[in-house]
Amino acid sequence: MTDRNLPLDGIRVVDLTVVWSGPGATALLGDLGAEVIRIEGNNRVSRQASARTTNAAVASAGWSRNTYPDGKPEPRPYDRTALFNWHSRNKLAACMNLETPEGHEAALKLIAISDVLVENNTNGVLEKLGLGHDRLLELNPRLIVARMPPMGMTGPMSNYLGYGPNFNSLVGIAAMDGYEGEPPDSAGENYHMDESAPAGLAFAVLAALWDREATGRGGLIEFAQAENVMQDIGEFFLDYQINDRMPAVLGNTDPGLLQDAFRTVEDDRWIVVSIRDDRDWAALAGVVGDAAWLQLGRTAEGRRANSRAIRDAIADWCAPQSSDDVVRLLAAAGVPAGEVMSELRLLADPHLAEREWFKARSHPSVGTYRYPGHPWRADGFDLAFGRPVPGFGEDNEYVYKTLLGYGDAQYDDLVRRHLVTDEQFA
């Protein structure tokens, strides 16, 4: 369904992913031109809590209000959640309930004519559905099956259940994630495992497709998300192994730099400043002017020994100024500095506007909103961003009739029995 001459034009990806890490990976494949088809059941499985969220539930929760346009999930909450609509770019959506014989048969037909299948469900879910990778590769030897179990497919922890924050604890991220001087995890949850996985999985799929060009055969990619995210903190593992030193809870500071986040005069507006070396310190001094505390940081040793006092002084200097003024002054002098941007500030950011990073996309159930753009650009071609937000089951006819060859009578019978539908049941 594409005519853009992108690297993955002609590659079909079956998307059995949920939440963030898996859908984020298939979004990247769609950016490169792959035809990504989300298989979604009408029984709430694929879009999870968003399929049954109500206006009353959001009003009482408060924190999830901004997930939905105007803070209202109804009607069709499964089409109106911002997270799903962000990572569903360039995708098609077809209803196949894999727990029914009809949905299972349709899924196998689609997989037989596809190039890649990606799933990030709990270890063993595909086997319970009769879609284990051994069977799929027998059905389609050219298929690349990419599986993303959090702890891998074997070993004593392979059946652990949870989300990103749970596995951040298992791999050690939570042990160092908190405010300076406070207990680990004091800064709240983070989902770094979900953020780290998409690019890694997409790269693995590209490598497998490249290998298939030479061998003619697909195969299994076992992408253990917890193992993938561990490489992001590799220096701390080495520090422990070599120096027997546990990582400290550093907050916004850094073991090698003088660094912190500082509040400015506006309400809840912060900037981050990093001093890497003597040259940065001299540049900072040139901006600040004659201040006694500058003598504390003339050397790297002095900055380490007096870090707290220096950061308190920088905080006092930033406090009466606007974030724009502080960043402008420091950046002009060559000091690394930037604002900690809120979503609204990012939407208004002139740099992102100049690069046309946010892209407007529409759907009748949602309206028109700007969504985050691509994480990279490429020479010689523009990454895909043409399809609108896909509503649930929006591409049923194309998938069943055009790709799978179902006749009108067979398709209409599935619709009549609500096995193929454009609504998720509450």
CSV table of C-alpha atoms in Angstrom, one decimal:
chain,number,residue,atom,x,y,z
A,1,MET,CA,0.0,0.0,0.0
A,2,THR,CA,3.0,2.3,-0.3
A,3,ASP,CA,4.6,4.1,-3.3
A,4,ARG,CA,7.4,6.0,-1.5
A,5,ASN,CA,10.4,3.8,-2.4
A,6,LEU,CA,11.4,3.5,1.2
A,7,PRO,CA,13.9,0.8,2.4
A,8,LEU,CA,11.1,-1.6,3.7
A,9,ASP,CA,8.6,-1.1,1.0
A,10,GLY,CA,7.1,-4.5,0.2
A,11,ILE,CA,7.8,-5.9,3.7
A,12,ARG,CA,4.7,-6.8,5.7
A,13,VAL,CA,4.9,-6.9,9.5
A,14,VAL,CA,2.3,-8.5,11.7
A,15,ASP,CA,2.0,-6.5,14.9
A,16,LEU,CA,1.0,-8.5,18.0
A,17,THR,CA,2.4,-5.9,20.5
A,18,VAL,CA,1.0,-4.1,23.5
A,19,VAL,CA,1.7,-1.1,25.7
A,20,TRP,CA,4.9,0.7,24.5
A,21,SER,CA,8.1,-1.2,23.8
A,22,GLY,CA,6.7,-3.5,21.1
A,23,PRO,CA,4.4,-0.9,19.4
A,24,GLY,CA,7.3,1.5,19.5
A,25,ALA,CA,9.5,-1.0,17.6
A,26,THR,CA,6.9,-1.7,14.9
A,27,ALA,CA,6.3,2.1,14.5
A,28,LEU,CA,10.0,2.4,13.5
A,29,LEU,CA,9.6,-0.3,11.0
A,30,GLY,CA,6.6,1.5,9.6
A,31,ASP,CA,8.6,4.7,9.4
A,32,LEU,CA,10.9,2.8,7.0
A,33,GLY,CA,8.0,1.8,4.7
A,34,ALA,CA,6.9,-1.6,6.1
A,35,GLU,CA,3.2,-2.4,5.9
A,36,VAL,CA,2.5,-2.9,9.6
A,37,ILE,CA,-0.8,-4.6,10.4
A,38,ARG,CA,-2.0,-4.7,14.0
A,39,ILE,CA,-4.0,-7.8,14.8
A,40,GLU,CA,-6.4,-6.8,17.6
A,41,GLY,CA,-9.0,-8.8,19.4
A,42,ASN,CA,-12.5,-7.4,20.0
A,43,ASN,CA,-12.1,-8.5,23.7
A,44,ARG,CA,-10.0,-5.7,25.0
A,45,VAL,CA,-6.7,-7.6,25.0
A,46,SER,CA,-4.8,-5.5,22.5
A,47,ARG,CA,-5.5,-2.0,23.8
A,48,GLN,CA,-5.8,-3.0,27.4
A,49,ALA,CA,-7.2,-0.5,29.9
A,50,SER,CA,-7.9,2.1,27.3
A,51,ALA,CA,-10.6,-0.1,25.8
A,52,ARG,CA,-12.8,0.3,28.9
A,53,THR,CA,-11.9,3.6,30.4
A,54,THR,CA,-14.8,5.9,31.2
A,55,ASN,CA,-15.3,9.6,31.6
A,56,ALA,CA,-16.1,9.1,35.2
A,57,ALA,CA,-12.9,7.0,35.9
A,58,VAL,CA,-10.7,9.7,34.3
A,59,ALA,CA,-12.5,12.5,36.2
A,60,SER,CA,-11.8,10.7,39.5
A,61,ALA,CA,-8.2,9.7,38.7
A,62,GLY,CA,-7.1,13.1,37.6
A,63,TRP,CA,-3.6,12.2,36.5
A,64,SER,CA,-4.7,10.4,33.3
A,65,ARG,CA,-6.9,13.3,32.1
A,66,ASN,CA,-4.4,14.5,29.5
A,67,THR,CA,-4.3,11.1,27.9
A,68,TYR,CA,-7.5,11.8,26.1
A,69,PRO,CA,-8.8,14.8,24.1
A,70,ASP,CA,-10.5,17.2,26.4
A,71,GLY,CA,-10.0,14.7,29.2
A,72,LYS,CA,-12.8,12.5,27.9
A,73,PRO,CA,-12.2,9.0,26.8
A,74,GLU,CA,-15.7,8.3,25.7
A,75,PRO,CA,-17.0,7.4,23.1
A,76,ARG,CA,-14.6,4.8,21.7
A,77,PRO,CA,-11.9,5.2,24.4
A,78,TYR,CA,-9.7,2.7,22.5
A,79,ASP,CA,-9.4,5.2,19.7
A,80,ARG,CA,-8.8,8.2,21.8
A,81,THR,CA,-5.7,7.4,24.0
A,82,ALA,CA,-2.7,9.6,23.1
A,83,LEU,CA,-0.1,6.9,23.8
A,84,PHE,CA,-1.6,4.5,21.3
A,85,ASN,CA,-2.2,7.1,18.7
A,86,TRP,CA,1.4,8.3,18.9
A,87,HIS,CA,3.0,4.9,18.3
A,88,SER,CA,0.3,3.7,15.8
A,89,ARG,CA,1.6,5.9,13.0
A,90,ASN,CA,1.8,4.3,9.6
A,91,LYS,CA,-0.1,1.2,10.8
A,92,LEU,CA,-3.2,-0.6,9.8
A,93,ALA,CA,-5.6,-2.2,12.2
A,94,ALA,CA,-7.6,-5.4,11.7
A,95,CYS,CA,-9.8,-7.3,14.1
A,96,MET,CA,-8.9,-10.9,14.8
A,97,ASN,CA,-9.7,-12.5,18.1
A,98,LEU,CA,-7.0,-15.1,18.3
A,99,GLU,CA,-9.0,-17.0,21.0
A,100,THR,CA,-11.7,-17.9,18.4
A,101,PRO,CA,-11.2,-20.5,15.6
A,102,GLU,CA,-12.1,-18.0,13.0
A,103,GLY,CA,-9.6,-15.4,14.3
A,104,HIS,CA,-6.9,-18.0,14.7
A,105,GLU,CA,-7.3,-19.2,11.1
A,106,ALA,CA,-7.3,-15.7,9.7
A,107,ALA,CA,-4.1,-14.9,11.7
A,108,LEU,CA,-2.3,-17.9,10.3
A,109,LYS,CA,-3.3,-16.9,6.8
A,110,LEU,CA,-1.9,-13.4,7.3
A,111,ILE,CA,1.3,-14.7,8.9
A,112,ALA,CA,1.8,-17.1,5.9
A,113,ILE,CA,2.0,-14.1,3.5
A,114,SER,CA,4.0,-11.8,5.8
A,115,ASP,CA,7.7,-11.2,6.4
A,116,VAL,CA,7.9,-10.3,10.1
A,117,LEU,CA,5.9,-10.9,13.2
A,118,VAL,CA,6.7,-8.9,16.4
A,119,GLU,CA,5.2,-9.6,19.8
A,120,ASN,CA,6.1,-8.4,23.3
A,121,ASN,CA,3.7,-10.4,25.4
A,122,THR,CA,4.5,-12.5,28.5
A,123,ASN,CA,6.6,-15.5,27.7
A,124,GLY,CA,4.4,-18.3,26.6
A,125,VAL,CA,1.4,-16.3,25.4
A,126,LEU,CA,2.0,-17.2,21.7
A,127,GLU,CA,2.3,-20.9,22.6
A,128,LYS,CA,-1.1,-20.8,24.5
A,129,LEU,CA,-2.6,-19.3,21.4
A,130,GLY,CA,-1.2,-22.0,19.2
A,131,LEU,CA,1.2,-19.5,17.5
A,132,GLY,CA,4.5,-20.6,18.9
A,133,HIS,CA,7.5,-19.6,16.7
A,134,ASP,CA,8.3,-23.2,15.8
A,135,ARG,CA,4.9,-23.6,14.2
A,136,LEU,CA,5.0,-20.2,12.5
A,137,LEU,CA,8.4,-20.9,11.0
A,138,GLU,CA,7.2,-24.2,9.7
A,139,LEU,CA,4.2,-22.4,8.2
A,140,ASN,CA,6.3,-19.7,6.6
A,141,PRO,CA,10.1,-20.5,6.5
A,142,ARG,CA,10.9,-16.9,5.4
A,143,LEU,CA,9.2,-15.4,8.4
A,144,ILE,CA,11.2,-13.5,11.0
A,145,VAL,CA,9.6,-13.9,14.4
A,146,ALA,CA,10.8,-11.2,16.8
A,147,ARG,CA,9.9,-12.0,20.4
A,148,MET,CA,10.5,-9.6,23.3
A,149,PRO,CA,9.9,-11.4,26.6
A,150,PRO,CA,11.2,-9.1,29.4
A,151,MET,CA,13.6,-11.8,30.9
A,152,GLY,CA,14.1,-13.9,27.8
A,153,MET,CA,12.6,-17.2,26.9
A,154,THR,CA,14.6,-19.5,29.2
A,155,GLY,CA,16.0,-19.4,32.7
A,156,PRO,CA,14.5,-19.2,36.2
A,157,MET,CA,13.1,-15.7,35.7
A,158,SER,CA,11.8,-16.2,32.2
A,159,ASN,CA,8.2,-16.3,33.3
A,160,TYR,CA,8.3,-13.2,35.5
A,161,LEU,CA,5.4,-10.8,34.9
A,162,GLY,CA,5.4,-7.1,35.1
A,163,TYR,CA,6.0,-3.8,33.3
A,164,GLY,CA,9.0,-1.6,32.8
A,165,PRO,CA,9.4,-0.3,36.4
A,166,ASN,CA,9.4,-3.8,37.7
A,167,PHE,CA,12.2,-4.9,35.5
A,168,ASN,CA,14.1,-1.7,36.1
A,169,SER,CA,14.4,-2.9,39.6
A,170,LEU,CA,15.7,-6.3,38.6
A,171,VAL,CA,18.4,-4.9,36.4
A,172,GLY,CA,19.6,-2.3,38.9
A,173,ILE,CA,18.2,1.0,37.4
A,174,ALA,CA,15.9,1.6,40.3
A,175,ALA,CA,18.8,1.3,42.7
A,176,MET,CA,20.2,4.6,41.4
A,177,ASP,CA,17.1,6.3,40.3
A,178,GLY,CA,16.1,8.9,42.9
A,179,TYR,CA,16.7,12.4,44.2
A,180,GLU,CA,20.1,13.2,45.5
A,181,GLY,CA,20.4,12.1,49.1
A,182,GLU,CA,17.1,10.3,49.2
A,183,PRO,CA,16.3,6.6,48.9
A,184,PRO,CA,16.4,4.8,45.6
A,185,ASP,CA,13.3,5.2,43.5
A,186,SER,CA,12.3,8.4,45.3
A,187,ALA,CA,11.7,10.2,42.0
A,188,GLY,CA,8.9,7.8,41.1
A,189,GLU,CA,8.5,5.3,38.4
A,190,ASN,CA,10.3,5.4,35.1
A,191,TYR,CA,9.8,3.2,32.0
A,192,HIS,CA,13.3,3.2,30.6
A,193,MET,CA,13.1,-0.4,29.5
A,194,ASP,CA,10.2,0.6,27.3
A,195,GLU,CA,12.1,3.6,25.9
A,196,SER,CA,15.3,1.5,25.2
A,197,ALA,CA,13.7,-1.5,23.5
A,198,PRO,CA,12.1,-0.1,20.2
A,199,ALA,CA,15.3,1.0,18.4
A,200,GLY,CA,17.2,-2.2,19.5
A,201,LEU,CA,14.4,-4.5,18.2
A,202,ALA,CA,13.9,-2.6,15.0
A,203,PHE,CA,17.7,-2.8,14.3
A,204,ALA,CA,17.6,-6.6,15.0
A,205,VAL,CA,14.7,-7.0,12.5
A,206,LEU,CA,16.7,-5.0,9.9
A,207,ALA,CA,19.7,-7.3,10.5
A,208,ALA,CA,17.5,-10.4,10.1
A,209,LEU,CA,16.0,-9.1,6.9
A,210,TRP,CA,19.5,-8.5,5.6
A,211,ASP,CA,20.5,-12.0,6.5
A,212,ARG,CA,17.4,-13.4,4.8
A,213,GLU,CA,18.6,-11.8,1.5
A,214,ALA,CA,21.6,-14.1,1.6
A,215,THR,CA,20.1,-17.3,3.1
A,216,GLY,CA,16.5,-17.1,1.9
A,217,ARG,CA,15.3,-18.1,5.4
A,218,GLY,CA,13.8,-16.3,8.3
A,219,GLY,CA,14.2,-17.3,11.9
A,220,LEU,CA,13.7,-16.3,15.6
A,221,ILE,CA,14.9,-13.1,17.2
A,222,GLU,CA,14.9,-13.5,21.0
A,223,PHE,CA,15.1,-9.9,22.3
A,224,ALA,CA,15.2,-10.0,26.1
A,225,GLN,CA,14.2,-6.4,27.1
A,226,ALA,CA,15.8,-6.5,30.5
A,227,GLU,CA,19.2,-7.6,29.1
A,228,ASN,CA,18.9,-4.9,26.4
A,229,VAL,CA,18.4,-2.1,29.0
A,230,MET,CA,21.3,-3.3,31.1
A,231,GLN,CA,23.8,-2.1,28.6
A,232,ASP,CA,22.5,1.5,29.3
A,233,ILE,CA,24.1,1.3,32.7
A,234,GLY,CA,27.2,-0.8,31.8
A,235,GLU,CA,29.7,1.6,33.4
A,236,PHE,CA,28.0,1.0,36.8
A,237,PHE,CA,28.4,-2.8,36.5
A,238,LEU,CA,32.0,-2.3,35.6
A,239,ASP,CA,32.5,0.1,38.5
A,240,TYR,CA,31.1,-2.5,40.9
A,241,GLN,CA,33.1,-5.4,39.4
A,242,ILE,CA,36.4,-3.5,39.3
A,243,ASN,CA,36.1,-1.2,42.3
A,244,ASP,CA,33.5,-3.0,44.4
A,245,ARG,CA,31.6,0.3,44.5
A,246,MET,CA,27.8,0.4,44.5
A,247,PRO,CA,26.1,3.2,42.4
A,248,ALA,CA,25.0,6.2,44.4
A,249,VAL,CA,21.6,7.9,44.1
A,250,LEU,CA,22.7,11.1,42.3
A,251,GLY,CA,19.5,12.7,41.2
A,252,ASN,CA,20.3,15.2,38.5
A,253,THR,CA,24.0,15.3,39.3
A,254,ASP,CA,26.8,13.3,37.6
A,255,PRO,CA,29.9,11.5,39.0
A,256,GLY,CA,32.2,13.2,36.4
A,257,LEU,CA,30.6,16.6,35.9
A,258,LEU,CA,29.4,19.5,38.0
A,259,GLN,CA,25.8,19.3,37.0
A,260,ASP,CA,22.3,19.8,38.4
A,261,ALA,CA,18.8,21.1,37.6
A,262,PHE,CA,18.0,24.7,38.8
A,263,ARG,CA,14.7,26.4,39.3
A,264,THR,CA,14.1,29.7,37.5
A,265,VAL,CA,11.7,32.6,38.3
A,266,GLU,CA,8.8,31.1,36.4
A,267,ASP,CA,6.4,28.7,38.0
A,268,ASP,CA,7.9,25.1,37.8
A,269,ARG,CA,10.4,26.0,35.1
A,270,TRP,CA,13.9,24.4,35.5
A,271,ILE,CA,17.1,24.5,33.5
A,272,VAL,CA,20.0,22.0,33.6
A,273,VAL,CA,23.6,23.2,33.6
A,274,SER,CA,26.7,21.0,33.1
A,275,ILE,CA,30.3,22.0,33.8
A,276,ARG,CA,32.6,19.6,32.0
A,277,ASP,CA,36.0,21.2,32.5
A,278,ASP,CA,38.0,24.3,33.3
A,279,ARG,CA,37.0,25.9,30.1
A,280,ASP,CA,33.3,25.6,30.9
A,281,TRP,CA,34.0,27.0,34.4
A,282,ALA,CA,35.8,30.0,32.9
A,283,ALA,CA,32.9,30.6,30.6
A,284,LEU,CA,30.4,30.4,33.5
A,285,ALA,CA,32.5,32.9,35.4
A,286,GLY,CA,32.4,35.2,32.4
A,287,VAL,CA,28.6,35.1,32.5
A,288,VAL,CA,28.1,35.3,36.3
A,289,GLY,CA,30.7,38.1,36.8
A,290,ASP,CA,32.5,38.8,40.1
A,291,ALA,CA,31.2,36.4,42.7
A,292,ALA,CA,33.2,35.0,45.7
A,293,TRP,CA,31.9,31.5,45.2
A,294,LEU,CA,33.6,31.2,41.9
A,295,GLN,CA,36.9,30.7,43.7
A,296,LEU,CA,35.6,27.4,45.0
A,297,GLY,CA,35.5,25.8,41.5
A,298,ARG,CA,38.7,27.1,39.8
A,299,THR,CA,40.0,23.5,39.6
A,300,ALA,CA,38.3,20.1,39.0
A,301,GLU,CA,39.3,19.1,42.5
A,302,GLY,CA,37.7,22.2,43.9
A,303,ARG,CA,34.5,21.6,42.0
A,304,ARG,CA,34.3,18.0,43.4
A,305,ALA,CA,35.1,19.0,46.9
A,306,ASN,CA,32.7,22.0,46.9
A,307,SER,CA,30.0,20.6,44.7
A,308,ARG,CA,27.1,21.2,47.0
A,309,ALA,CA,28.1,24.8,47.8
A,310,ILE,CA,28.7,25.7,44.2
A,311,ARG,CA,25.4,24.2,43.0
A,312,ASP,CA,23.6,26.1,45.7
A,313,ALA,CA,25.2,29.3,44.5
A,314,ILE,CA,24.3,28.6,40.9
A,315,ALA,CA,20.7,28.0,42.1
A,316,ASP,CA,20.7,31.4,43.7
A,317,TRP,CA,22.0,33.0,40.5
A,318,CYS,CA,19.3,31.3,38.4
A,319,ALA,CA,16.4,31.8,40.7
A,320,PRO,CA,15.5,35.5,39.8
A,321,GLN,CA,15.9,35.0,36.1
A,322,SER,CA,13.8,33.4,33.4
A,323,SER,CA,14.7,30.1,31.9
A,324,ASP,CA,15.0,31.6,28.4
A,325,ASP,CA,17.5,34.2,29.7
A,326,VAL,CA,19.6,31.8,31.6
A,327,VAL,CA,19.8,29.3,28.7
A,328,ARG,CA,20.6,32.1,26.2
A,329,LEU,CA,23.4,33.6,28.3
A,330,LEU,CA,25.1,30.3,29.1
A,331,ALA,CA,24.7,28.8,25.6
A,332,ALA,CA,26.2,32.0,24.1
A,333,ALA,CA,29.2,31.5,26.3
A,334,GLY,CA,29.5,27.8,25.4
A,335,VAL,CA,28.3,26.4,28.7
A,336,PRO,CA,26.0,23.3,28.2
A,337,ALA,CA,22.6,24.4,29.4
A,338,GLY,CA,19.0,23.7,28.5
A,339,GLU,CA,15.5,23.9,29.8
A,340,VAL,CA,13.7,20.9,31.3
A,341,MET,CA,10.8,21.1,28.9
A,342,SER,CA,7.2,20.4,29.7
A,343,GLU,CA,4.9,19.1,26.9
A,344,LEU,CA,3.4,22.5,26.3
A,345,ARG,CA,6.9,24.1,26.1
A,346,LEU,CA,7.9,21.5,23.5
A,347,LEU,CA,4.9,22.1,21.4
A,348,ALA,CA,5.8,25.8,21.3
A,349,ASP,CA,9.5,25.3,20.9
A,350,PRO,CA,10.8,27.3,17.9
A,351,HIS,CA,13.6,24.8,17.1
A,352,LEU,CA,11.2,21.9,16.8
A,353,ALA,CA,8.8,24.1,14.8
A,354,GLU,CA,11.6,25.0,12.4
A,355,ARG,CA,12.4,21.4,11.8
A,356,GLU,CA,8.7,20.5,11.5
A,357,TRP,CA,9.1,17.7,14.0
A,358,PHE,CA,5.6,17.6,15.3
A,359,LYS,CA,3.1,16.2,12.7
A,360,ALA,CA,-0.6,16.8,12.6
A,361,ARG,CA,-2.7,13.7,12.3
A,362,SER,CA,-6.5,13.2,12.4
A,363,HIS,CA,-9.2,10.7,13.0
A,364,PRO,CA,-13.0,11.2,13.3
A,365,SER,CA,-13.0,9.7,16.9
A,366,VAL,CA,-10.2,12.0,18.0
A,367,GLY,CA,-9.9,15.1,16.0
A,368,THR,CA,-6.7,16.7,14.8
A,369,TYR,CA,-3.6,16.9,17.0
A,370,ARG,CA,0.1,17.2,16.7
A,371,TYR,CA,2.1,14.1,17.5
A,372,PRO,CA,5.9,13.5,18.0
A,373,GLY,CA,7.8,12.9,14.8
A,374,HIS,CA,10.6,10.6,13.8
A,375,PRO,CA,13.6,9.9,16.0
A,376,TRP,CA,15.9,10.3,13.0
A,377,ARG,CA,16.2,11.6,9.4
A,378,ALA,CA,17.7,10.0,6.4
A,379,ASP,CA,19.5,11.3,3.3
A,380,GLY,CA,17.8,10.4,0.0
A,381,PHE,CA,14.3,9.7,1.3
A,382,ASP,CA,11.6,11.0,3.7
A,383,LEU,CA,10.4,8.7,6.4
A,384,ALA,CA,6.8,7.7,6.3
A,385,PHE,CA,4.2,9.7,8.1
A,386,GLY,CA,1.3,9.7,5.7
A,387,ARG,CA,-1.4,7.5,7.2
A,388,PRO,CA,-4.0,8.9,9.6
A,389,VAL,CA,-4.5,7.5,13.1
A,390,PRO,CA,-6.0,4.0,12.7
A,391,GLY,CA,-9.2,3.4,14.4
A,392,PHE,CA,-9.9,0.0,15.8
A,393,GLY,CA,-10.7,-2.4,13.0
A,394,GLU,CA,-10.5,0.3,10.4
A,395,ASP,CA,-8.7,-1.8,7.8
A,396,ASN,CA,-10.7,-5.0,8.2
A,397,GLU,CA,-11.9,-5.1,4.6
A,398,TYR,CA,-8.5,-4.5,3.1
A,399,VAL,CA,-6.9,-7.3,5.3
A,400,TYR,CA,-9.7,-9.9,4.9
A,401,LYS,CA,-10.8,-9.3,1.3
A,402,THR,CA,-7.7,-7.9,-0.4
A,403,LEU,CA,-4.9,-9.7,1.4
A,404,LEU,CA,-6.6,-12.9,2.6
A,405,GLY,CA,-9.0,-13.3,-0.3
A,406,TYR,CA,-12.2,-13.7,1.7
A,407,GLY,CA,-15.3,-13.4,-0.4
A,408,ASP,CA,-18.1,-11.0,0.4
A,409,ALA,CA,-20.3,-13.7,1.9
A,410,GLN,CA,-17.6,-15.1,4.1
A,411,TYR,CA,-16.6,-11.6,5.3
A,412,ASP,CA,-20.2,-10.5,5.9
A,413,ASP,CA,-20.8,-13.6,8.0
A,414,LEU,CA,-17.9,-12.8,10.3
A,415,VAL,CA,-19.2,-9.3,10.6
A,416,ARG,CA,-22.7,-10.5,11.4
A,417,ARG,CA,-21.4,-12.7,14.2
A,418,HIS,CA,-19.2,-9.8,15.5
A,419,LEU,CA,-16.1,-11.8,15.0
A,420,VAL,CA,-14.9,-9.0,12.7
A,421,THR,CA,-15.9,-5.6,14.0
A,422,ASP,CA,-14.7,-2.0,14.4
A,423,GLU,CA,-15.6,-1.9,18.1
A,424,GLN,CA,-13.9,-3.4,21.2
A,425,PHE,CA,-16.4,-4.9,23.6
A,426,ALA,CA,-16.4,-3.4,27.2
